[in-house]
Coordinates of C-alpha atoms in Angstrom, one line a residue:
Chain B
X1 CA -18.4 4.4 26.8
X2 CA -22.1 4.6 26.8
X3 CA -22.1 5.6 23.2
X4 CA -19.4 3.0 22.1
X5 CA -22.0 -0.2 23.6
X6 CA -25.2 2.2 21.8
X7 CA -23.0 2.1 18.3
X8 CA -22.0 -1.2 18.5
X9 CA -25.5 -3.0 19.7
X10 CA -27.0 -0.7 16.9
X11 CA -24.8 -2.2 14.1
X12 CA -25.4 -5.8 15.7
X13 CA -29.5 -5.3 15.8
X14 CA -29.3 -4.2 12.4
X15 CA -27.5 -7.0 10.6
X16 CA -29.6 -9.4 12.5
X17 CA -32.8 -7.6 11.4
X18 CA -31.4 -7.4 7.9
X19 CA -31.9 -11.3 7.9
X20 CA -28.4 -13.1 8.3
X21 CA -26.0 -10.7 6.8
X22 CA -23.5 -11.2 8.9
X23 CA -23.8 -15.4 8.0
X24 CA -22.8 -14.7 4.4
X25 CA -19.4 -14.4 5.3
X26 CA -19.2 -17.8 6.8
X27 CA -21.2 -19.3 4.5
X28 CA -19.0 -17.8 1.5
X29 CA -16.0 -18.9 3.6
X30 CA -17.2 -22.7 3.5
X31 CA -18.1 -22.5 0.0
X32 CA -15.4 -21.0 -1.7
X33 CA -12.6 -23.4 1.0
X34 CA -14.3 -26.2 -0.6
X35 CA -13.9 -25.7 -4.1
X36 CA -10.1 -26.3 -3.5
X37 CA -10.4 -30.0 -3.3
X38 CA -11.9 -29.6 -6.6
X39 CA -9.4 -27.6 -7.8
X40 CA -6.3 -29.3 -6.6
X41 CA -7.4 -32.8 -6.3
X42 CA -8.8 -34.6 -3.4
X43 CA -5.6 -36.4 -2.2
X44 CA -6.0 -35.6 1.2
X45 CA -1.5 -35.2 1.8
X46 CA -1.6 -31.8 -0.7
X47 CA -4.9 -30.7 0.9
X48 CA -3.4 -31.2 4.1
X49 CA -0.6 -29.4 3.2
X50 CA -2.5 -26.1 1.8
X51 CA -5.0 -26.1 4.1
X52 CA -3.5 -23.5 6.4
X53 CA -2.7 -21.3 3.4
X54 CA -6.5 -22.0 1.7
X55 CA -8.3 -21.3 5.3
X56 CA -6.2 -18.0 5.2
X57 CA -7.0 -16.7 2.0
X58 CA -10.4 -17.3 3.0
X59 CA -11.0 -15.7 5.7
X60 CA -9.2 -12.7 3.9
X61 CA -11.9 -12.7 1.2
X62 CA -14.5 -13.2 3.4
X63 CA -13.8 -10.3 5.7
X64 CA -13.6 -8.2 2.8
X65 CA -17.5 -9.0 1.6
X66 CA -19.3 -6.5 3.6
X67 CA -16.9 -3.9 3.8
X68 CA -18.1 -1.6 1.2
X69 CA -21.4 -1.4 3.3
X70 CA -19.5 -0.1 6.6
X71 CA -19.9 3.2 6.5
X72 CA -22.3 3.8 3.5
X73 CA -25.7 3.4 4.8
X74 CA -24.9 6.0 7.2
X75 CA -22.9 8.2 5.2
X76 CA -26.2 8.3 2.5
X77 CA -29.0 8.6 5.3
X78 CA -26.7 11.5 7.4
X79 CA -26.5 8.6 10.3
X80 CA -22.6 9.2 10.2
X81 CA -23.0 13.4 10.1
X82 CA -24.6 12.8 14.0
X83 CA -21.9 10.3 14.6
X84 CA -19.3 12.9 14.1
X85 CA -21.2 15.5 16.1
X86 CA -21.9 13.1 19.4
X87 CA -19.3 13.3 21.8
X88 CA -18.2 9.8 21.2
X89 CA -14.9 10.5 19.3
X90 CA -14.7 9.3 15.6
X91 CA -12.2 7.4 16.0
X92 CA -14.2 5.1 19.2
X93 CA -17.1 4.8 16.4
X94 CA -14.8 3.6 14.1
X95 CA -13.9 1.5 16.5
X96 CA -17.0 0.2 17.7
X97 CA -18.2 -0.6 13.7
X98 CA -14.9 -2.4 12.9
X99 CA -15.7 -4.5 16.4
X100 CA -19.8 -4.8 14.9
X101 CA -17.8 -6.0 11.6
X102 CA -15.8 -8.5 13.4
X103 CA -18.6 -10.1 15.4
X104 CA -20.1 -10.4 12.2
X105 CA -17.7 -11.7 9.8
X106 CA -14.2 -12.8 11.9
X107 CA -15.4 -14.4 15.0
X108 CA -18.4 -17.2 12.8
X109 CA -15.0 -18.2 11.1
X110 CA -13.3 -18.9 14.2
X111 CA -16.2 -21.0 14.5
X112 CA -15.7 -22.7 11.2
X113 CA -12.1 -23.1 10.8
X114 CA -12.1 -26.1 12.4
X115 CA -14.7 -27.7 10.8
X116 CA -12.9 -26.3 7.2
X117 CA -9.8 -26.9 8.3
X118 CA -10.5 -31.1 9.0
X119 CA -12.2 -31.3 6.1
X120 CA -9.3 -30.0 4.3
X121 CA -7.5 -32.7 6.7
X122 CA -5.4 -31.0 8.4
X123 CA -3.5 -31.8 11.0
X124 CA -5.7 -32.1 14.5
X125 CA -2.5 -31.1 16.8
X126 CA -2.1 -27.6 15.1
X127 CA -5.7 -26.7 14.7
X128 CA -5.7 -24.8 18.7
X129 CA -2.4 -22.6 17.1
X130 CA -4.4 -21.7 14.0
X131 CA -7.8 -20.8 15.6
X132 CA -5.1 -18.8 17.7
X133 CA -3.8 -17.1 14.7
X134 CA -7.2 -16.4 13.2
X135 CA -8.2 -15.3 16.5
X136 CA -5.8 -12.7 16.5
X137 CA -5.7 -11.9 12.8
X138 CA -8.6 -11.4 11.8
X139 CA -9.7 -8.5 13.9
X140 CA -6.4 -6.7 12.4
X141 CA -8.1 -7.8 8.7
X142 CA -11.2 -5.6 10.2
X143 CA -9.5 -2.8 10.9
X144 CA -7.4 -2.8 7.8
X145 CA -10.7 -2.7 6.7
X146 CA -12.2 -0.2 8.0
X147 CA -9.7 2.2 6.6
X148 CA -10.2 1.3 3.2
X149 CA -13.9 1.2 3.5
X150 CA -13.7 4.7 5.0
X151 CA -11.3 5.8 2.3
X152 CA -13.7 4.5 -0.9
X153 CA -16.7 6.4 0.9
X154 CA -18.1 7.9 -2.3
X155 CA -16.1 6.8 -4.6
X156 CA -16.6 5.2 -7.8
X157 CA -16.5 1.5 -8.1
X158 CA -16.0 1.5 -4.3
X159 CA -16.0 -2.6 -4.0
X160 CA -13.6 -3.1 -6.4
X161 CA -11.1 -0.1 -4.9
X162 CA -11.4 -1.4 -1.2
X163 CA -9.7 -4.8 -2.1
X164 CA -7.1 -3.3 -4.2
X165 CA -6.2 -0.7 -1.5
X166 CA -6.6 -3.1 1.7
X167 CA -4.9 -6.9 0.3
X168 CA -1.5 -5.1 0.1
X169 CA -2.0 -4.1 3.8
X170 CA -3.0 -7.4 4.8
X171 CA -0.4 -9.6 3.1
X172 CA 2.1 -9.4 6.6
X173 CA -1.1 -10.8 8.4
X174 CA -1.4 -13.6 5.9
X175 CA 2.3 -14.2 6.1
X176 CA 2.9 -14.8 10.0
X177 CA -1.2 -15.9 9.7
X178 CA 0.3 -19.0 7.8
X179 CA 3.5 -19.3 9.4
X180 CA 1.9 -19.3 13.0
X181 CA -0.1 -22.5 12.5
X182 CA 1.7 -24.5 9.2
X183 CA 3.2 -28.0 10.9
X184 CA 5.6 -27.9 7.8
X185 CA 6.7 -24.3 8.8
X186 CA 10.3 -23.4 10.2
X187 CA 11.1 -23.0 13.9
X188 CA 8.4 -22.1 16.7
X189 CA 4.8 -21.2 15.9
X190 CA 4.3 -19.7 18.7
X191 CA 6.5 -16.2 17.9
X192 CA 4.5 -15.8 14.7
X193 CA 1.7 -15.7 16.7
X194 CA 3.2 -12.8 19.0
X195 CA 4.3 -11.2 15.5
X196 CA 0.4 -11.6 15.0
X197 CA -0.3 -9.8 18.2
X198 CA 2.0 -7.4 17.6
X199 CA 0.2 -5.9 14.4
X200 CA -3.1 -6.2 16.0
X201 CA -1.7 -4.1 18.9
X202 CA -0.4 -2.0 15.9
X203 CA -3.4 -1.4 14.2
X204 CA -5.6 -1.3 17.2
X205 CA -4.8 2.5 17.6
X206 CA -3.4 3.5 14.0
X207 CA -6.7 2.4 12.1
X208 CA -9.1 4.0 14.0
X209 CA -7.2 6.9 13.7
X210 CA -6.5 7.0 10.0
X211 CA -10.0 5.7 9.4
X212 CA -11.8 8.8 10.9
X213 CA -9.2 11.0 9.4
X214 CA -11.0 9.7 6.0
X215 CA -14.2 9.5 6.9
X216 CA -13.6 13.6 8.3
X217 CA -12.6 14.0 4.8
X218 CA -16.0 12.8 3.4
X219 CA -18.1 14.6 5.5
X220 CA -16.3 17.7 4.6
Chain V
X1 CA 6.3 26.6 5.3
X2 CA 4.0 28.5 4.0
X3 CA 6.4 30.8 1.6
X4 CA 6.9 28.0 -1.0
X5 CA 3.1 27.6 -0.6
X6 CA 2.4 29.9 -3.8
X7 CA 1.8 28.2 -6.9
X8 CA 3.1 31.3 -8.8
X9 CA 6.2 31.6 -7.1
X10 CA 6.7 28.3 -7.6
X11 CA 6.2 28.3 -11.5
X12 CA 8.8 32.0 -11.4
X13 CA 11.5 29.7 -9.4
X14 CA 11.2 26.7 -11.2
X15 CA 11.7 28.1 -14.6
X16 CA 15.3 28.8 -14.7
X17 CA 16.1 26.2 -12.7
X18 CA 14.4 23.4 -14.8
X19 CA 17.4 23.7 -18.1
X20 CA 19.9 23.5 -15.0
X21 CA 18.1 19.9 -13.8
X22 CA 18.2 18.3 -17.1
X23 CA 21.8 19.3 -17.9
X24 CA 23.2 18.2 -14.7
X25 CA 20.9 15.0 -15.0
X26 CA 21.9 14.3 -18.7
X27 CA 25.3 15.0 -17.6
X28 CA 25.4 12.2 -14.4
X29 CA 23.2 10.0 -16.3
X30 CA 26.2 9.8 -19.2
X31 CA 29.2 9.7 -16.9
X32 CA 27.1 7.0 -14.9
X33 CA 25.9 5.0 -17.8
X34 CA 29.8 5.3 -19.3
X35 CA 31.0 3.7 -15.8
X36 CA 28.9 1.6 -15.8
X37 CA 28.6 -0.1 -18.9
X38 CA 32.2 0.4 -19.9
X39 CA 35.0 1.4 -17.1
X40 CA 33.4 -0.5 -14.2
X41 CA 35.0 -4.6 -14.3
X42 CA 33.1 -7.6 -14.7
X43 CA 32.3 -9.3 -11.5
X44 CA 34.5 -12.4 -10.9
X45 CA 31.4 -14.5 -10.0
X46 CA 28.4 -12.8 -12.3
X47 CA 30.3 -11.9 -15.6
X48 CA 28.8 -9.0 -17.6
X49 CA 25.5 -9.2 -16.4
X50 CA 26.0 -7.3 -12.9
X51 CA 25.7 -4.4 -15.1
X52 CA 22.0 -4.6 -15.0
X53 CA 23.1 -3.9 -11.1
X54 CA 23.6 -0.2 -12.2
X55 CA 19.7 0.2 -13.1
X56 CA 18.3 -2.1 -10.9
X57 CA 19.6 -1.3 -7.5
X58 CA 19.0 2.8 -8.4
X59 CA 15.5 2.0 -9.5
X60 CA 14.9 0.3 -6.3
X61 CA 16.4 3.1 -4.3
X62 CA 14.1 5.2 -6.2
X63 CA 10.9 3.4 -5.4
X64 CA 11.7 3.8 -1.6
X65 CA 12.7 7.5 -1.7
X66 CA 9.5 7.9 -4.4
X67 CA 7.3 6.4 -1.9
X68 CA 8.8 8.3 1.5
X69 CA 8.5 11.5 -0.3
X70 CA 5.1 10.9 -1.2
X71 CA 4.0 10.0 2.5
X72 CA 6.3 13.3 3.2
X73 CA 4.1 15.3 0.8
X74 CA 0.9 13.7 1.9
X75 CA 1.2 14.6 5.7
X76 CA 2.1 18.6 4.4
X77 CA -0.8 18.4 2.4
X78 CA -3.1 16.9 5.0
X79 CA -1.6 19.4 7.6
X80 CA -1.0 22.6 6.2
X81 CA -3.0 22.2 3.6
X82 CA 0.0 23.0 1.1
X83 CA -1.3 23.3 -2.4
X84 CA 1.7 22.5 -3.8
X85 CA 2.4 19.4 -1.5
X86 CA -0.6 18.1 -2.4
X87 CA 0.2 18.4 -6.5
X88 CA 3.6 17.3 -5.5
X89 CA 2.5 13.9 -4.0
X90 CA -0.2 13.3 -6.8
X91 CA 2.7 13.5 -9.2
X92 CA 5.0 11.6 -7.7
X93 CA 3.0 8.1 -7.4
X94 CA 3.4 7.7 -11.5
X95 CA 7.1 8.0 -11.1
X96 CA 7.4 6.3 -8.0
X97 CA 5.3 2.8 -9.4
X98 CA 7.2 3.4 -13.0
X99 CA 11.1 3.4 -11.0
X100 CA 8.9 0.4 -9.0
X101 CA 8.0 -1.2 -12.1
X102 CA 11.7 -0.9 -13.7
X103 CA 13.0 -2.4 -10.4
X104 CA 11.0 -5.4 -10.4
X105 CA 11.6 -6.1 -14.4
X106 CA 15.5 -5.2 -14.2
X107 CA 15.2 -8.0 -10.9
X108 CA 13.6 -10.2 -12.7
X109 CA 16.2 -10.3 -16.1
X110 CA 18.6 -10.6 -13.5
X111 CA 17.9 -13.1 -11.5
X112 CA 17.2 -15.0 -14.4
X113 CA 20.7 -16.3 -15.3
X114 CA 21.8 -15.7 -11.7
X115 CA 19.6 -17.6 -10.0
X116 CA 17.8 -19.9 -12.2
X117 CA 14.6 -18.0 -12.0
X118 CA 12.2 -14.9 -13.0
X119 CA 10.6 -14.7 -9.6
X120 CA 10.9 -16.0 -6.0
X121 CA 8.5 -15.3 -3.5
X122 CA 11.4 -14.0 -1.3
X123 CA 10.8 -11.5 1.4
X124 CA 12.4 -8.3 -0.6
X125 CA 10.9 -9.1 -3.7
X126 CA 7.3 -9.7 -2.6
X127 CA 7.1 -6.3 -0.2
X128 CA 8.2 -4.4 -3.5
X129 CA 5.6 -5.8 -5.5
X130 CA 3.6 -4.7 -2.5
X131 CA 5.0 -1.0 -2.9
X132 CA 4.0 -1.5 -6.5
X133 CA 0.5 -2.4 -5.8
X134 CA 0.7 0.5 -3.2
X135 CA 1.6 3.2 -5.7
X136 CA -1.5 1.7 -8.4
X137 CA -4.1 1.8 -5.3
X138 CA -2.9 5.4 -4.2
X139 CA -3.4 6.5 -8.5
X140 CA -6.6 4.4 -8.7
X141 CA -8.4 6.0 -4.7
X142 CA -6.9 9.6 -6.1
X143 CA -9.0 9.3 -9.4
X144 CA -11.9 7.9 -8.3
X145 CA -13.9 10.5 -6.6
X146 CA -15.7 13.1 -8.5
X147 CA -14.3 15.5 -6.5
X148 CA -10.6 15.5 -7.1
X149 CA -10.1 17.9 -3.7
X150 CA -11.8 14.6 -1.5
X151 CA -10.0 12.1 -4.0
X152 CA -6.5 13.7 -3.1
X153 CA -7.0 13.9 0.3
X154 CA -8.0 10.0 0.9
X155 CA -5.1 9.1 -1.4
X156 CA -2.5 11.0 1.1
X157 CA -4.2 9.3 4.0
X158 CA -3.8 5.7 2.1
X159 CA 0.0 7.3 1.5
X160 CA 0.8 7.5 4.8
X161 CA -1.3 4.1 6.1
X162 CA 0.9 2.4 3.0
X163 CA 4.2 4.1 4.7
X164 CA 4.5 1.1 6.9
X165 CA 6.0 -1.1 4.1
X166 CA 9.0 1.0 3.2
X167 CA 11.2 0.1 6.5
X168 CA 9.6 -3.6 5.8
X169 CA 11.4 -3.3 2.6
X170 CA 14.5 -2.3 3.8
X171 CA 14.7 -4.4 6.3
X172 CA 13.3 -7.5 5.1
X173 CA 16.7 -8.8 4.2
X174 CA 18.4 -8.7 7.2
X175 CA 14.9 -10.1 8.9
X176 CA 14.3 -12.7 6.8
X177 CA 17.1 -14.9 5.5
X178 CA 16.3 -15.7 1.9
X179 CA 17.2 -15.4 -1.8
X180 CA 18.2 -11.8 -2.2
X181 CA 21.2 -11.1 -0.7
X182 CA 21.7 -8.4 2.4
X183 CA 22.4 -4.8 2.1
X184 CA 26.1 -3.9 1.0
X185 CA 26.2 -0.3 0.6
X186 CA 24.1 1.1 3.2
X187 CA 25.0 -0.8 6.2
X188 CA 26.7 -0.7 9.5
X189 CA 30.5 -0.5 9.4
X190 CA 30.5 0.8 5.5
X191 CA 30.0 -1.1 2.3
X192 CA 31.2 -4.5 1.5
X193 CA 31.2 -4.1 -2.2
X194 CA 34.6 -2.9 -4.1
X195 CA 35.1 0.3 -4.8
X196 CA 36.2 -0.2 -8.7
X197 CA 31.2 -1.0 -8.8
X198 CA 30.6 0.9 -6.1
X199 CA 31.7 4.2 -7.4
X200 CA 29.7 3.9 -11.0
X201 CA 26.7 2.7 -8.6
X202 CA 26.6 5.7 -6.4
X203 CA 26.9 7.8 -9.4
X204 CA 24.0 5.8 -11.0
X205 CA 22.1 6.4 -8.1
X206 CA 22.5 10.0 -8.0
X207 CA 21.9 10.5 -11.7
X208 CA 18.5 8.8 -10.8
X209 CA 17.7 10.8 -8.2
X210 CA 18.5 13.9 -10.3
X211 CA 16.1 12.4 -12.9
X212 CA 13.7 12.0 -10.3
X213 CA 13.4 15.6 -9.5
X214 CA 13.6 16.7 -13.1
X215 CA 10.7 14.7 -14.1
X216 CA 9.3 15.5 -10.8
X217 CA 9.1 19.1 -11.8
X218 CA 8.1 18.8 -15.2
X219 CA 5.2 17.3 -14.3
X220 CA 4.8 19.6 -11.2
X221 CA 4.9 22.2 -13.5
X222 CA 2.3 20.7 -16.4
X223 CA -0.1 20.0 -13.9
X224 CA -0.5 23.5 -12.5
X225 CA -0.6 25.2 -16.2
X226 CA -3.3 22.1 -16.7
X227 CA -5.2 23.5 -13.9
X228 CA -4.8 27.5 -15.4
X229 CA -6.2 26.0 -18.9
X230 CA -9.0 24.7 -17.5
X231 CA -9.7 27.5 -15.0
X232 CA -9.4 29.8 -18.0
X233 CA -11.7 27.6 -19.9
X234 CA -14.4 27.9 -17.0
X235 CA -14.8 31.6 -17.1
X236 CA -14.8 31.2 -21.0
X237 CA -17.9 29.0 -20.5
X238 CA -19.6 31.4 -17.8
X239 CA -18.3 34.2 -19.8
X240 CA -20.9 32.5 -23.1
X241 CA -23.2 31.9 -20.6
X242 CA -24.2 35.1 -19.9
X243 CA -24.1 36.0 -23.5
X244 CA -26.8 33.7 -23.9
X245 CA -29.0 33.8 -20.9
X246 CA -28.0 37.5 -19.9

């Protein structure tokens, strides 16, 4: 477990000491949610009414920004050759840089939602059930992730590729993501937000797994 | 496992077998397409157009069996290592997103003057536009490596991660109460549609399946000569080489 803490204090120092890398997300998250009431008009009942739906799409942009940059840096300095040789498995690294990823980019837009989310005017009474939702979605949008990013090590175009491999995953997360916290939505939030559990329990093993399956193939 | 393994043995079985395919697929496609369009009655509710039923529901039957044999193929390939798996599951994904394709567009002319619309973002139709974008993201990760040994191998891995969608597909009618309407032929406690469509449909859906396969080894087969060719053309090229350099 030792290892796990090294890898993932390691990939927190670094994005710190790399000057606010990890604030881009949130700060692109801000941005690009308030260019809808520019888009759509400011009369706060439709912004009230999209605002789950624009706050989602958000976040799944914004978790996809620094993906690309997961696993390169130490797949072009050999950093990710000794990772496969320590006795940590792969799959806990993966782990552990998909957590680092997280910190970085999911758990600052917990911290903005809110703040997004009432300035979209939405409803106060449902913001705990969305945080909730982002809370446990967005770590599954990291993981998801992590498997494309791992994937696209080395290929061409690799930005581009990892968002055209990893939104089709993450559409079911954006679907009971929405439905968990939307006032408007049909019956009880609160089982899409065991739905939402459910993939994150799903994924917590399954992407890992398929993640350093890839990233074996590129060190090959 | 490892007897079918052999590229060559592949290319000495498949030979005579191929004329058999296409006959018996030319042959089912004909008697279907006959049924279908001809013997098979109008609907009482939908007319003449639920003959667009007879492409559209095969097509979609196709895309799932497409996209499970592809994940099939994939884990082989990433197992065993199986040469021809792993050809086998890189020429499947074109067939697989063009029967994908065809399902979506047949859907979409159909539900046109049956319900009113093109497109609804109902739970069956948007997890098959998320098969489709499935099968372009397996074609774009496989062709975008230099190396086509480490692009074929993340594309079986994406396969297999993209697997998850097909019982979301089948199920997402019976899960989700919405526009399309709920299985009727493969259910619990048989079909609910009338034999007089359901017999042209099955032979539909076989004829597709047979076309499948055909194309399936068609391709199969082009690819490996493609890779003789250009295996050939190598030692051509180190062959002038040493001409040159000695």
């Amino acid at each position: 477990m030792s290892g796990f803490r090294a890898l993932l204090l390691r990939d927190l120092r670094l994005a710190f000491r790399q000057g606010g890398d990890g604030l881009m997300a949130v700060i692109f998250f801000v941005l690009a949610a308030l260019l809808f009431p520019f888009g759509l008009g400011p009369e706060p009942e439709a912004l009230a009414r999209d605002a789950v739906g624009i706050v989602w799409v958000m976040a799944l942009l914004a978790s996809l920004l620094a993906l690309d940059r997961l696993f390169q840096g130490d797949w072009e300095d050999g950093t990710l050759d000794l990772m496969a040789l320590s006795p940590l498995p792969l799959e806990l690294a993966v782990l552990a840089k998909a957590l680092a990823h997280w910190l970085l980019s999911g758990l600052p837009l917990l911290v903005a939602a809110p703040i997004v989310a009432s300035m979209l005017q939405f409803d106060a009474a449902s913001l705990p059930r969305l945080v909730l939702a982002l809370a446990l979605g967005t770590p599954t949008l990291s993981l998801l992730g992590a498997v494309g990013a791992a994937l696209t090590l080395g290929a061409r175009r690799a930005a581009v590729l990892v968002s055209l491999l990893v939104l089709p995953l993450e559409i079911p997360v954006l679907i009971f993501g929405v439905a968990a916290a939307d006032p408007a939505g049909i019956g009880d939030g609160l089982t899409h937000v065991m739905v939402l559990g459910a993939l994150l329990a799903l994924a917590l093993p399954l992407c890992p797994w398929a993640a350093a399956a890839a990233l074996r193939q590129a060190l090959e | 496992m490892h007897r079918f393994a052999n590229p060559a043995r592949f290319m000495r079985l498949s030979e005579p077998a191929l004329p058999w395919l296409a006959t018996a697929t030319a042959l089912l496609l004909g008697v279907g397409l006959v049924l279908a369009l001809f013997v098979a009655p109008p609907d009482y509710q939908q007319g003449e157009s639920v003959r667009i039923m007879f492409i559209h529901v095969p097509s979609a039957w196709m895309a799932m069996c497409a996209y499970t044999s592809l994940a099939a193929a994939s884990a082989c390939a990433l197992i065993w290592r199986h040469p021809l798996a792993e050809i086998a599951a890189e020429e499947t994904a074109p067939l697989g997103a063009t029967f994908t394709g065809l399902c979506l567009v047949s859907g979409s002319l159909w539900g046109q003057p049956m319900w009113g619309t093109w497109w609804a973002w109902d739970a069956r139709m948007t997890s098959v536009l998320v098969l489709f974008f499935l099968y372009l993201g397996y074609m774009a990760l496989s062709s975008a490596f230099d190396d086509p040994v480490r692009g074929r191998r993340a594309a079986a891995i994406l396969a297999l991660v993209g697997f998850v969608n097909v019982p979301i597909i089948k199920f997402s009618v019976d899960w989700w109460n919405t526009l399309h309407q709920p299985a009727s032929v493969l259910r619990m406690g048989g079909p609910t549609i009338d034999p007089s469509l359901l017999w042209p449909l099955l032979v539909m859906g076989l004829a597709f399946t047979l076309l499948f396969a055909t194309l399936l080894v068609v391709r199969m087969r082009a690819a490996l000569i493609e890779r003789k060719i250009r295996a050939l053309e190598v030692t051509q090229l180190e062959a002038a080489d040493s001409r040159v350099f000695g």
